[in-house]
Amino acid sequence: MTKSIHFELSFSEPQAHYVDVQMMIEGFEDQEYIDIKMPVWAPGSYLVREYSKNVERLNAKNTEGNSLSAIKTAKNTWRVHNPKGKLVISYSVYGFEVSVRTSFIDDSRAFLSPVGTFMYVDGYLDLETSVKIHLYKSWNKISTGLQKISEENTFYAPNFDILFDSPIEIGNQDTWSFDIDGILHECAMVGPADYSKDQLTEDITKIVREENKIWGSNPNDYYVIVTHNYQNGSGGLEHLNSTILAASRFGYSQPSAYKNYLSLVAHEYFHLWHVKRLRPKALGPFDYEQENYTTGLWIIEGFTSYYDNLIIRRCGFFDETEYLQKLAVDFNLVYNRPGYLLQSAAASSFDTWIKQYRPDENSQNVAISYYNKGAMHAAALDIKIIAETHGAKRLDDIMKAAYEHFYLIENRGFEEDEFQALAEEVTAVNLDGIFKAAHSTEDIDYNSYFNLVGYELVNQADDQDHQSLGIKIGSNEGHTVIKNIDRNSAAWKAGLNVHDELIAINGHRIEINGKALDYILSHSEEGEKVKILISRDGLIREIEVELLTSNKKSFSIERMTNATEEQRRLGNIWLSL
């Protein structure tokens, strides 16, 4: 008998944040039992999130409606014995976490993260499936990348990889569609916000066309952009033919915030090619039960982080100064974390499962982000290629060639050495130094690249001489407390701790605004000793701290005043519209 799996979703208690799931299974009579599993992580968000923790009231029945044994054998696995005839697995999923990667349900809407909603039969991820959605009484819209196959709100997925990569927004979202060069795009705005449909349509069209130029073709005929509008929102998650974004509802009328939103659109849309199709070997086919390790996130996320703002520049939304300010942010974020001396971009990629999404008070001392460091490496690659080919080639040519070779022709993931080899073949430029730097904590001279195109990386803090404890402070129930301490800073060496309450410095009361602290530091010399009164776990003590000059960086990227005509020409190619 042909094996089949179908789902039905309903909402008997949306106000309590539940979706009810029925999983209909047929064709497994030849097996003594089947294992029903739920993924533990979401592709594109590299953290084991234990989605099965939200599953409740799971039960199994056979064709006659009799209950079957469904024994939980692991954190995300239920074993059903004697799977004869048509089985119905029923369960409820609790969803009340606001993010682009987790389900959220209330009486106004439901956002369903598919990896945390749908289960699969172990060993049968390749089975096609369908999902029928019963709308709650006050809802009237469904936005998803899944193919609709009936007017009864039934959708089709050719396999579970597609199902798990197709989030579903249900409710009364504001939707509109528009065609971009033969590809239908749907925008779904969730929640009130001050956006203009016409402006968004025009600007998203520019972004899509600019990205199509890079890749040469677009693999979709339908693409969905769902934006969750919050009081304060940010972030996004890419999918095969859709993306989920989070934005601030009043940001669309603010030029800076709106451009940041467009950059987010550019970032997630770029992933349509770069990660969803062109990808490291480790990232597909997926193992949904455990970590999928790769050192290559600096390429797929870092390069995408380089391109998002560059595309906004090419579209004309950023002027040159705005773009360079955005690029300088990556350098400031990396170089103001002592962890850049301990962790490479590749190591950051590999350790994403335990560090990137689980920051703590010491994270800045031990880790960097492959997003920022990868973007820095991508900038160096782009500039080096432009300079050494005299403007004939750039990073765009590598991306297009890699997409065509690894995805369109060979339909497989790449190893990093293969990616580098192809890049060097396409450009005839030796890129070994930058690729090796991605696997090393030894720094490279980025100005040796920027100077090639008439720009320079300038540390504006070089001439500043002010003392620092090397801490970040915050408020905890009205008390001024230490939130972070930089490695090898004055506070680090003196033995101040995170969570210490700061009471006084040199006899002056420290308020949450930090005025006394700032005043003392600004009127002190390096090597001078100050006495800080603290409370640690309710015990009062005084700690003497020897001050050190701040080593914080403040980078900007500027045009060289003595650039040659050729450098200026190449720089114009780099930042051309």
Coordinates of C-alpha atoms in Angstrom, one line a residue:
M1 CA 0.0 0.0 0.0
T2 CA 1.2 3.5 -0.8
K3 CA 2.5 5.4 2.2
S4 CA 1.0 8.8 2.8
I5 CA 1.0 11.5 5.4
H6 CA -1.5 14.4 5.7
F7 CA -2.1 17.1 8.3
E8 CA -5.1 19.1 9.5
L9 CA -4.7 22.2 11.6
S10 CA -7.4 23.8 13.7
F11 CA -7.7 26.3 16.5
S12 CA -10.0 25.4 19.4
E13 CA -8.1 27.6 21.9
P14 CA -6.1 30.3 20.1
Q15 CA -6.5 32.7 23.0
A16 CA -4.6 30.2 25.1
H17 CA -1.9 29.9 22.4
Y18 CA -2.6 26.4 21.0
V19 CA -2.8 24.9 17.6
D20 CA -4.4 21.5 17.3
V21 CA -2.7 19.1 14.9
Q22 CA -4.0 15.9 13.3
M23 CA -1.5 13.8 11.4
M24 CA -3.1 11.1 9.2
I25 CA -0.8 8.2 8.3
E26 CA -1.4 5.3 6.0
G27 CA 0.5 2.5 4.3
F28 CA 2.8 1.4 7.2
E29 CA 1.2 -2.1 7.8
D30 CA 4.4 -3.8 7.0
Q31 CA 6.1 -2.4 10.1
E32 CA 5.9 -3.5 13.7
Y33 CA 6.0 0.1 14.8
I34 CA 6.7 3.6 13.5
D35 CA 8.5 6.5 15.3
I36 CA 7.0 9.9 15.1
K37 CA 9.5 12.7 15.4
M38 CA 9.6 16.5 15.7
P39 CA 12.7 18.5 14.6
V40 CA 14.8 20.1 17.4
W41 CA 16.1 23.0 15.3
A42 CA 15.2 25.3 12.4
P43 CA 17.5 25.5 9.4
G44 CA 18.9 29.0 9.2
S45 CA 18.9 29.4 12.9
Y46 CA 21.7 27.3 14.3
L47 CA 20.5 26.4 17.8
V48 CA 18.9 23.3 19.2
R49 CA 15.6 24.8 20.4
E50 CA 13.8 21.6 21.5
Y51 CA 10.5 22.3 19.8
S52 CA 9.0 19.1 21.2
K53 CA 8.8 20.8 24.6
N54 CA 5.7 22.5 23.4
V55 CA 3.8 19.3 22.4
E56 CA 0.9 18.3 24.6
R57 CA -1.8 15.6 24.7
L58 CA -0.4 13.4 22.0
N59 CA -2.5 10.3 21.3
A60 CA -2.9 7.8 18.5
K61 CA -5.9 6.0 17.1
N62 CA -6.5 3.4 14.4
T63 CA -9.1 3.2 11.6
E64 CA -11.8 2.0 14.0
G65 CA -11.1 4.8 16.4
N66 CA -9.4 2.6 19.0
S67 CA -6.5 4.1 21.0
L68 CA -3.0 2.8 20.2
S69 CA 0.0 2.9 22.4
A70 CA 2.1 6.0 21.7
I71 CA 5.2 5.8 24.0
K72 CA 7.7 8.6 24.2
T73 CA 11.1 7.1 23.7
A74 CA 13.2 10.2 23.4
K75 CA 12.8 14.0 23.9
N76 CA 11.3 14.4 20.4
T77 CA 10.1 10.8 19.5
W78 CA 6.9 8.9 20.1
R79 CA 6.7 5.2 19.1
V80 CA 3.4 3.9 17.8
H81 CA 3.0 0.0 17.7
N82 CA 0.9 -1.9 15.2
P83 CA 0.3 0.8 12.6
K84 CA -2.4 -0.9 10.7
G85 CA -4.8 0.9 8.4
K86 CA -5.2 4.6 8.8
L87 CA -3.6 6.1 11.8
V88 CA -4.6 9.5 13.3
I89 CA -2.0 11.1 15.6
S90 CA -3.5 14.0 17.4
Y91 CA -1.6 16.6 19.5
S92 CA -1.6 20.2 20.5
V93 CA 1.3 22.6 20.2
Y94 CA 1.7 25.6 22.5
G95 CA 3.1 28.7 20.8
F96 CA 3.7 31.9 22.6
E97 CA 7.3 33.0 21.8
V98 CA 7.8 36.1 19.7
S99 CA 10.6 35.5 17.1
V100 CA 10.9 34.7 13.4
R101 CA 11.8 31.1 14.2
T102 CA 9.2 30.1 16.8
S103 CA 5.4 29.8 16.8
F104 CA 3.1 32.5 18.2
I105 CA -0.6 32.1 18.5
D106 CA -3.3 34.3 20.0
D107 CA -6.9 35.2 19.2
S108 CA -5.8 37.6 16.5
R109 CA -3.4 35.5 14.5
A110 CA -1.2 32.4 14.3
F111 CA 2.4 32.3 13.1
L112 CA 3.4 28.7 12.7
S113 CA 7.0 27.7 12.6
P114 CA 6.7 24.4 10.7
V115 CA 9.6 22.6 12.4
G116 CA 7.8 23.2 15.7
T117 CA 4.4 22.2 14.4
F118 CA 4.7 19.2 12.1
M119 CA 6.1 15.8 12.9
Y120 CA 7.5 13.2 10.5
V121 CA 7.8 9.4 10.4
D122 CA 11.4 8.4 11.0
G123 CA 13.0 7.5 7.7
Y124 CA 10.4 9.0 5.5
L125 CA 11.3 12.7 5.1
D126 CA 11.0 12.2 1.3
L127 CA 7.2 11.5 1.4
E128 CA 4.9 14.1 -0.1
T129 CA 2.3 15.6 2.2
S130 CA -0.5 18.1 2.4
V131 CA -1.8 20.5 5.1
K132 CA -5.5 21.5 5.5
I133 CA -6.0 24.6 7.6
H134 CA -9.3 25.2 9.4
L135 CA -9.5 29.0 9.9
Y136 CA -10.5 30.3 13.3
K137 CA -13.8 32.1 13.2
S138 CA -12.5 35.6 12.9
W139 CA -9.5 34.9 10.5
N140 CA -9.6 35.0 6.7
K141 CA -6.1 34.9 5.3
I142 CA -3.2 32.4 5.0
S143 CA 0.2 33.5 3.8
T144 CA 2.8 30.7 3.0
G145 CA 5.2 29.6 0.4
L146 CA 3.4 26.2 0.2
Q147 CA 1.4 25.5 -3.0
K148 CA -2.3 25.8 -2.5
I149 CA -4.1 22.8 -4.1
S150 CA -7.8 23.4 -3.1
E151 CA -10.2 26.1 -2.2
E152 CA -10.6 24.4 1.2
N153 CA -7.3 25.9 2.3
T154 CA -5.3 22.8 1.6
F155 CA -1.6 23.1 0.7
Y156 CA 1.0 20.7 -0.8
A157 CA 4.6 19.9 0.0
P158 CA 6.6 17.4 -2.2
N159 CA 8.6 16.3 0.8
F160 CA 9.2 17.3 4.5
D161 CA 12.2 19.4 3.7
I162 CA 9.9 21.7 1.8
L163 CA 7.2 21.5 4.5
F164 CA 9.8 22.4 7.2
D165 CA 11.0 25.3 5.1
S166 CA 7.5 26.9 4.7
P167 CA 6.3 28.9 7.6
I168 CA 2.6 29.8 7.7
E169 CA 1.0 33.1 8.8
I170 CA -2.8 32.9 9.5
G171 CA -5.1 35.7 10.5
N172 CA -6.1 39.0 9.0
Q173 CA -2.8 40.3 7.7
D174 CA -2.7 43.0 5.1
T175 CA -1.6 41.4 1.9
W176 CA -0.9 42.6 -1.7
S177 CA 0.9 41.1 -4.6
F178 CA 3.1 42.5 -7.4
D179 CA 5.0 41.1 -10.4
I180 CA 8.8 41.5 -10.7
D181 CA 10.0 40.3 -14.1
G182 CA 7.5 37.5 -14.2
I183 CA 7.8 36.4 -10.6
L184 CA 4.8 37.0 -8.3
H185 CA 5.7 38.5 -4.9
E186 CA 3.3 38.7 -2.0
C187 CA 3.8 41.1 0.9
A188 CA 2.0 40.2 4.1
M189 CA 2.0 42.9 6.9
V190 CA 1.1 41.6 10.3
G191 CA -0.1 44.2 12.7
P192 CA -0.6 48.0 12.3
A193 CA 2.3 50.0 11.0
D194 CA 3.0 53.2 9.1
Y195 CA 4.1 51.7 5.8
S196 CA 3.2 52.7 2.3
K197 CA 2.3 49.8 0.0
D198 CA 3.3 51.7 -3.1
Q199 CA 6.6 52.7 -1.7
L200 CA 7.4 49.2 -0.4
T201 CA 6.4 47.7 -3.8
E202 CA 8.7 50.1 -5.6
D203 CA 11.6 49.7 -3.3
I204 CA 11.4 45.9 -3.0
T205 CA 11.2 45.7 -6.8
K206 CA 14.5 47.6 -7.0
I207 CA 16.2 45.2 -4.5
V208 CA 15.0 42.1 -6.3
R209 CA 16.1 43.3 -9.7
E210 CA 19.5 44.3 -8.3
E211 CA 20.0 40.8 -6.8
N212 CA 18.8 39.2 -10.0
K213 CA 21.6 41.0 -11.8
I214 CA 24.2 39.3 -9.5
W215 CA 22.9 35.8 -9.8
G216 CA 21.7 35.9 -13.4
S217 CA 18.4 34.1 -12.8
N218 CA 15.7 33.7 -10.1
P219 CA 14.7 30.2 -9.1
N220 CA 11.2 31.0 -7.9
D221 CA 7.9 31.8 -9.6
Y222 CA 6.3 32.9 -6.3
Y223 CA 7.9 34.5 -3.2
V224 CA 6.3 35.6 0.1
I225 CA 7.6 38.3 2.4
V226 CA 5.9 38.2 5.8
T227 CA 6.7 41.1 8.2
H228 CA 5.7 41.0 11.9
N229 CA 5.3 44.6 13.1
Y230 CA 6.0 45.2 16.8
Q231 CA 6.7 48.1 19.0
N232 CA 10.3 47.2 18.7
G233 CA 11.2 44.5 16.3
S234 CA 14.2 43.3 14.2
G235 CA 15.6 40.2 12.6
G236 CA 14.6 37.8 9.9
L237 CA 14.8 34.2 8.8
E238 CA 15.2 32.9 5.2
H239 CA 13.3 30.2 3.5
L240 CA 13.3 28.6 0.1
N241 CA 10.6 30.8 -1.4
S242 CA 9.6 33.1 1.5
T243 CA 11.0 35.0 4.4
I244 CA 9.8 36.1 7.9
L245 CA 10.9 39.5 9.0
A246 CA 10.4 41.5 12.2
A247 CA 10.2 45.3 12.2
S248 CA 9.2 48.3 14.3
R249 CA 5.8 49.5 13.4
F250 CA 6.7 53.2 13.4
G251 CA 10.0 52.7 11.6
Y252 CA 8.8 53.0 8.0
S253 CA 8.4 56.8 8.2
Q254 CA 11.8 57.2 9.7
P255 CA 14.5 57.3 6.9
S256 CA 17.2 55.5 8.9
A257 CA 14.9 52.8 10.3
Y258 CA 13.3 52.3 6.9
K259 CA 16.6 51.8 5.1
N260 CA 17.6 49.3 7.8
Y261 CA 14.3 47.4 7.0
L262 CA 15.2 47.5 3.3
S263 CA 18.6 46.1 4.1
L264 CA 16.9 43.3 6.0
V265 CA 14.8 42.5 3.0
A266 CA 18.0 42.5 0.8
H267 CA 19.7 40.2 3.3
E268 CA 17.0 37.6 3.5
Y269 CA 16.2 37.7 -0.2
F270 CA 19.9 37.2 -1.0
H271 CA 19.6 33.9 0.9
L272 CA 17.2 32.7 -1.7
W273 CA 20.3 31.8 -3.6
H274 CA 23.1 31.9 -1.0
V275 CA 22.4 29.3 1.6
K276 CA 19.0 27.9 0.4
R277 CA 20.6 26.7 -2.8
L278 CA 24.3 27.6 -2.8
R279 CA 25.4 26.1 0.5
P280 CA 28.1 24.2 2.4
K281 CA 27.8 20.4 2.2
A282 CA 26.9 20.2 5.9
L283 CA 23.7 22.2 5.4
G284 CA 21.6 19.8 3.4
P285 CA 20.2 17.3 3.4
F286 CA 19.5 18.2 7.0
D287 CA 19.6 16.1 10.1
Y288 CA 16.7 17.6 12.1
E289 CA 17.6 15.8 15.3
Q290 CA 21.0 17.3 16.1
E291 CA 23.6 19.9 15.2
N292 CA 24.7 20.2 11.6
Y293 CA 28.3 21.5 11.9
T294 CA 30.1 23.7 9.3
T295 CA 33.0 26.2 9.4
G296 CA 31.4 27.9 6.4
L297 CA 28.9 30.2 7.9
W298 CA 31.3 33.1 7.5
I299 CA 30.8 32.6 3.8
I300 CA 27.1 32.2 3.6
E301 CA 26.1 34.6 6.4
G302 CA 29.1 36.9 6.3
F303 CA 29.0 37.4 2.5
T304 CA 25.2 38.0 2.8
S305 CA 25.9 40.6 5.5
Y306 CA 28.3 42.3 3.2
Y307 CA 25.9 42.3 0.3
D308 CA 22.8 43.5 2.1
N309 CA 24.0 47.1 2.6
L310 CA 25.9 47.1 -0.7
I311 CA 22.7 46.2 -2.5
I312 CA 21.0 49.1 -0.7
R313 CA 23.8 51.3 -1.9
R314 CA 23.5 50.0 -5.5
C315 CA 19.8 50.7 -5.4
G316 CA 20.5 54.3 -4.5
F317 CA 19.0 54.2 -1.0
F318 CA 22.3 54.8 0.7
D319 CA 24.7 57.6 -0.4
E320 CA 28.4 56.8 -0.2
T321 CA 28.8 58.2 3.3
E322 CA 25.9 56.2 4.7
Y323 CA 27.1 53.0 3.1
L324 CA 30.7 53.4 4.5
Q325 CA 29.3 54.1 7.9
K326 CA 27.3 50.8 7.7
L327 CA 30.4 48.9 6.6
A328 CA 32.5 50.4 9.4
V329 CA 30.0 49.0 11.9
D330 CA 31.3 45.5 11.2
F331 CA 34.8 46.6 12.0
N332 CA 33.8 48.3 15.2
L333 CA 31.7 45.4 16.4
V334 CA 34.6 42.9 15.8
Y335 CA 37.5 45.0 17.1
N336 CA 35.7 46.2 20.2
R337 CA 35.2 42.6 21.3
P338 CA 38.3 41.1 23.0
G339 CA 37.1 37.8 21.6
Y340 CA 38.5 38.6 18.2
L341 CA 41.9 37.6 19.5
L342 CA 40.6 34.2 20.4
Q343 CA 38.1 33.1 17.8
S344 CA 38.3 33.1 14.0
A345 CA 35.4 33.5 11.6
A346 CA 35.5 29.8 10.8
A347 CA 35.6 28.8 14.5
S348 CA 32.7 31.2 15.2
S349 CA 30.8 29.3 12.4
F350 CA 31.4 25.9 13.9
D351 CA 30.6 27.1 17.5
T352 CA 27.4 28.9 16.5
W353 CA 25.4 26.1 18.1
I354 CA 26.7 26.9 21.6
K355 CA 27.8 30.5 21.4
Q356 CA 26.1 32.7 18.8
Y357 CA 22.5 32.2 20.1
R358 CA 23.5 31.8 23.7
P359 CA 25.4 34.9 24.7
D360 CA 26.4 35.5 28.3
E361 CA 28.2 38.1 30.3
N362 CA 31.6 36.8 29.0
S363 CA 30.7 36.4 25.3
Q364 CA 32.5 39.5 24.1
N365 CA 35.7 38.1 25.6
V366 CA 35.7 34.8 23.9
A367 CA 33.7 35.1 20.7
I368 CA 33.0 37.1 17.6
S369 CA 30.1 36.9 15.1
Y370 CA 30.7 35.3 11.7
Y371 CA 28.2 37.8 10.3
N372 CA 30.5 40.8 11.0
K373 CA 33.9 39.1 10.5
G374 CA 32.6 37.3 7.4
A375 CA 31.4 40.7 6.0
M376 CA 34.9 42.1 6.6
H377 CA 36.5 39.2 4.7
A378 CA 34.0 39.6 1.9
A379 CA 34.9 43.3 1.5
A380 CA 38.5 42.4 1.3
L381 CA 37.8 39.8 -1.3
D382 CA 35.6 42.1 -3.4
I383 CA 38.2 44.9 -3.3
K384 CA 41.2 42.6 -4.1
I385 CA 39.4 41.1 -7.1
I386 CA 38.4 44.5 -8.4
A387 CA 41.9 45.9 -8.0
E388 CA 43.8 42.9 -9.4
T389 CA 41.5 42.5 -12.4
H390 CA 41.5 46.3 -13.0
G391 CA 37.8 46.4 -12.5
A392 CA 37.0 43.5 -14.9
K393 CA 35.8 41.1 -12.1
R394 CA 34.5 41.3 -8.6
L395 CA 32.9 39.1 -5.9
D396 CA 29.6 39.1 -7.9
D397 CA 31.3 37.0 -10.6
I398 CA 32.3 34.4 -8.0
M399 CA 28.8 34.2 -6.5
K400 CA 27.2 33.6 -9.9
A401 CA 29.7 31.1 -11.0
A402 CA 29.5 29.1 -7.7
Y403 CA 25.7 29.1 -7.9
E404 CA 25.8 27.8 -11.4
H405 CA 28.5 25.2 -10.7
F406 CA 27.5 23.8 -7.3
Y407 CA 23.7 24.2 -7.5
L408 CA 22.5 24.4 -11.1
I409 CA 25.0 21.9 -12.6
E410 CA 26.1 19.6 -9.7
N411 CA 23.1 20.2 -7.3
R412 CA 25.2 19.7 -4.2
G413 CA 26.9 21.6 -1.4
F414 CA 30.4 22.8 -1.5
E415 CA 33.5 22.4 0.6
E416 CA 35.4 25.6 1.5
D417 CA 38.5 24.6 -0.5
E418 CA 36.3 24.0 -3.5
F419 CA 34.7 27.4 -3.2
Q420 CA 38.1 29.0 -3.0
A421 CA 39.4 27.0 -6.0
L422 CA 36.4 28.1 -8.1
A423 CA 36.8 31.7 -7.0
E424 CA 40.5 31.7 -8.0
E425 CA 39.6 30.0 -11.3
V426 CA 36.9 32.6 -12.2
T427 CA 39.0 35.6 -11.2
A428 CA 42.6 34.4 -11.8
V429 CA 43.4 36.1 -8.5
N430 CA 45.2 34.4 -5.6
L431 CA 42.8 34.7 -2.6
D432 CA 44.6 32.3 -0.3
G433 CA 45.5 35.0 2.2
I434 CA 41.9 36.0 3.0
F435 CA 40.6 32.4 3.1
K436 CA 43.4 31.4 5.5
A437 CA 42.6 34.5 7.6
A438 CA 39.1 33.2 8.1
H439 CA 40.6 30.2 9.9
S440 CA 43.0 32.2 12.0
T441 CA 43.0 34.7 14.8
E442 CA 46.0 36.4 13.2
D443 CA 44.7 39.7 11.9
I444 CA 45.1 40.9 8.3
D445 CA 45.9 44.5 7.3
Y446 CA 42.5 45.6 5.9
N447 CA 44.0 48.9 4.8
S448 CA 46.2 47.0 2.4
Y449 CA 42.9 46.2 0.6
F450 CA 41.0 49.5 1.1
N451 CA 43.9 51.5 -0.1
L452 CA 43.8 49.6 -3.5
V453 CA 40.6 51.4 -4.3
G454 CA 41.4 54.8 -2.7
Y455 CA 39.9 54.3 0.8
E456 CA 41.3 53.9 4.2
L457 CA 40.1 52.5 7.6
V458 CA 40.7 55.2 10.2
N459 CA 40.5 54.8 13.9
Q460 CA 39.0 58.0 15.2
A461 CA 39.8 57.1 18.8
D462 CA 43.5 57.0 18.1
D463 CA 44.1 60.5 19.4
Q464 CA 41.8 60.1 22.4
D465 CA 43.4 59.6 25.8
H466 CA 40.8 58.8 28.4
Q467 CA 40.8 56.2 31.2
S468 CA 38.4 53.3 31.3
L469 CA 37.4 50.5 33.7
G470 CA 36.5 48.3 30.8
I471 CA 32.9 47.7 32.0
K472 CA 29.4 48.1 30.9
I473 CA 26.8 49.1 33.5
G474 CA 23.1 48.7 33.8
S475 CA 20.2 48.9 36.2
N476 CA 18.9 46.1 38.3
E477 CA 15.9 47.1 40.5
G478 CA 17.3 50.6 40.8
H479 CA 20.8 49.5 41.5
T480 CA 23.8 50.3 39.3
V481 CA 25.4 46.9 38.4
I482 CA 28.2 45.6 36.2
K483 CA 26.8 43.8 33.1
N484 CA 30.1 43.1 31.2
I485 CA 33.8 43.3 31.9
D486 CA 36.4 43.3 29.0
R487 CA 39.3 40.9 29.1
N488 CA 42.5 42.5 30.4
S489 CA 40.7 45.8 31.3
A490 CA 41.3 47.6 34.6
A491 CA 38.2 46.1 36.1
W492 CA 39.3 42.6 34.9
K493 CA 42.7 42.9 36.5
A494 CA 41.4 44.4 39.7
G495 CA 38.8 41.6 40.3
L496 CA 35.6 43.4 39.8
N497 CA 32.8 41.0 38.9
V498 CA 29.7 41.0 36.7
H499 CA 26.7 41.6 38.9
D500 CA 28.7 43.7 41.4
E501 CA 26.6 46.6 42.5
L502 CA 28.6 49.8 42.1
I503 CA 28.0 52.1 45.1
A504 CA 30.8 54.7 45.1
I505 CA 34.1 55.7 43.5
N506 CA 36.6 57.7 45.5
G507 CA 33.9 58.5 48.0
H508 CA 31.4 59.8 45.3
R509 CA 28.1 58.0 45.0
I510 CA 27.6 56.2 41.7
E511 CA 24.1 56.8 40.2
I512 CA 22.6 54.9 37.3
N513 CA 23.4 57.7 35.0
G514 CA 27.1 57.1 35.7
K515 CA 27.9 60.8 36.0
A516 CA 30.3 60.5 39.0
L517 CA 32.0 57.5 37.3
D518 CA 32.5 59.4 34.1
Y519 CA 33.7 62.5 35.9
I520 CA 36.4 60.6 37.9
L521 CA 37.6 58.7 34.8
S522 CA 37.8 61.8 32.6
H523 CA 39.9 63.6 35.2
S524 CA 42.3 60.8 35.9
E525 CA 45.7 59.6 34.5
E526 CA 46.7 56.1 33.3
G527 CA 48.1 54.2 36.3
E528 CA 46.2 56.3 38.8
K529 CA 44.4 54.2 41.4
V530 CA 40.8 54.7 42.4
K531 CA 38.8 53.0 45.2
I532 CA 35.4 51.5 44.2
L533 CA 32.9 50.6 46.8
I534 CA 30.7 47.6 45.8
S535 CA 28.1 45.2 47.1
R536 CA 28.7 41.6 46.1
D537 CA 26.0 39.2 47.2
G538 CA 24.9 41.6 49.8
L539 CA 28.4 42.0 51.3
I540 CA 30.1 45.4 51.1
R541 CA 33.8 45.6 50.1
E542 CA 36.2 48.2 48.6
I543 CA 38.3 47.3 45.6
E544 CA 41.3 49.4 44.4
V545 CA 41.6 49.7 40.6
E546 CA 44.6 50.9 38.6
L547 CA 43.2 52.8 35.6
L548 CA 44.1 52.0 32.1
T549 CA 43.7 54.0 28.9
S550 CA 40.7 52.9 26.9
N551 CA 41.5 50.7 24.0
K552 CA 38.1 51.0 22.4
K553 CA 38.1 51.6 18.6
S554 CA 35.9 54.0 16.6
F555 CA 36.5 53.2 12.9
S556 CA 35.4 55.1 9.9
I557 CA 36.1 54.4 6.2
E558 CA 37.1 57.4 4.3
R559 CA 38.4 58.5 0.9
M560 CA 42.2 58.8 0.7
T561 CA 43.2 62.4 0.1
N562 CA 46.2 61.3 -1.9
A563 CA 44.6 58.6 -3.9
T564 CA 45.8 58.1 -7.5
E565 CA 43.5 58.4 -10.5
E566 CA 43.5 54.6 -10.9
Q567 CA 42.6 54.1 -7.2
R568 CA 39.7 56.5 -7.5
R569 CA 38.5 54.7 -10.7
L570 CA 38.6 51.4 -8.9
G571 CA 36.8 52.9 -5.9
N572 CA 34.1 54.2 -8.1
I573 CA 33.6 50.6 -9.5
W574 CA 33.4 49.2 -6.0
L575 CA 30.7 51.6 -4.8
S576 CA 29.0 52.2 -8.2
L577 CA 25.3 52.6 -8.4

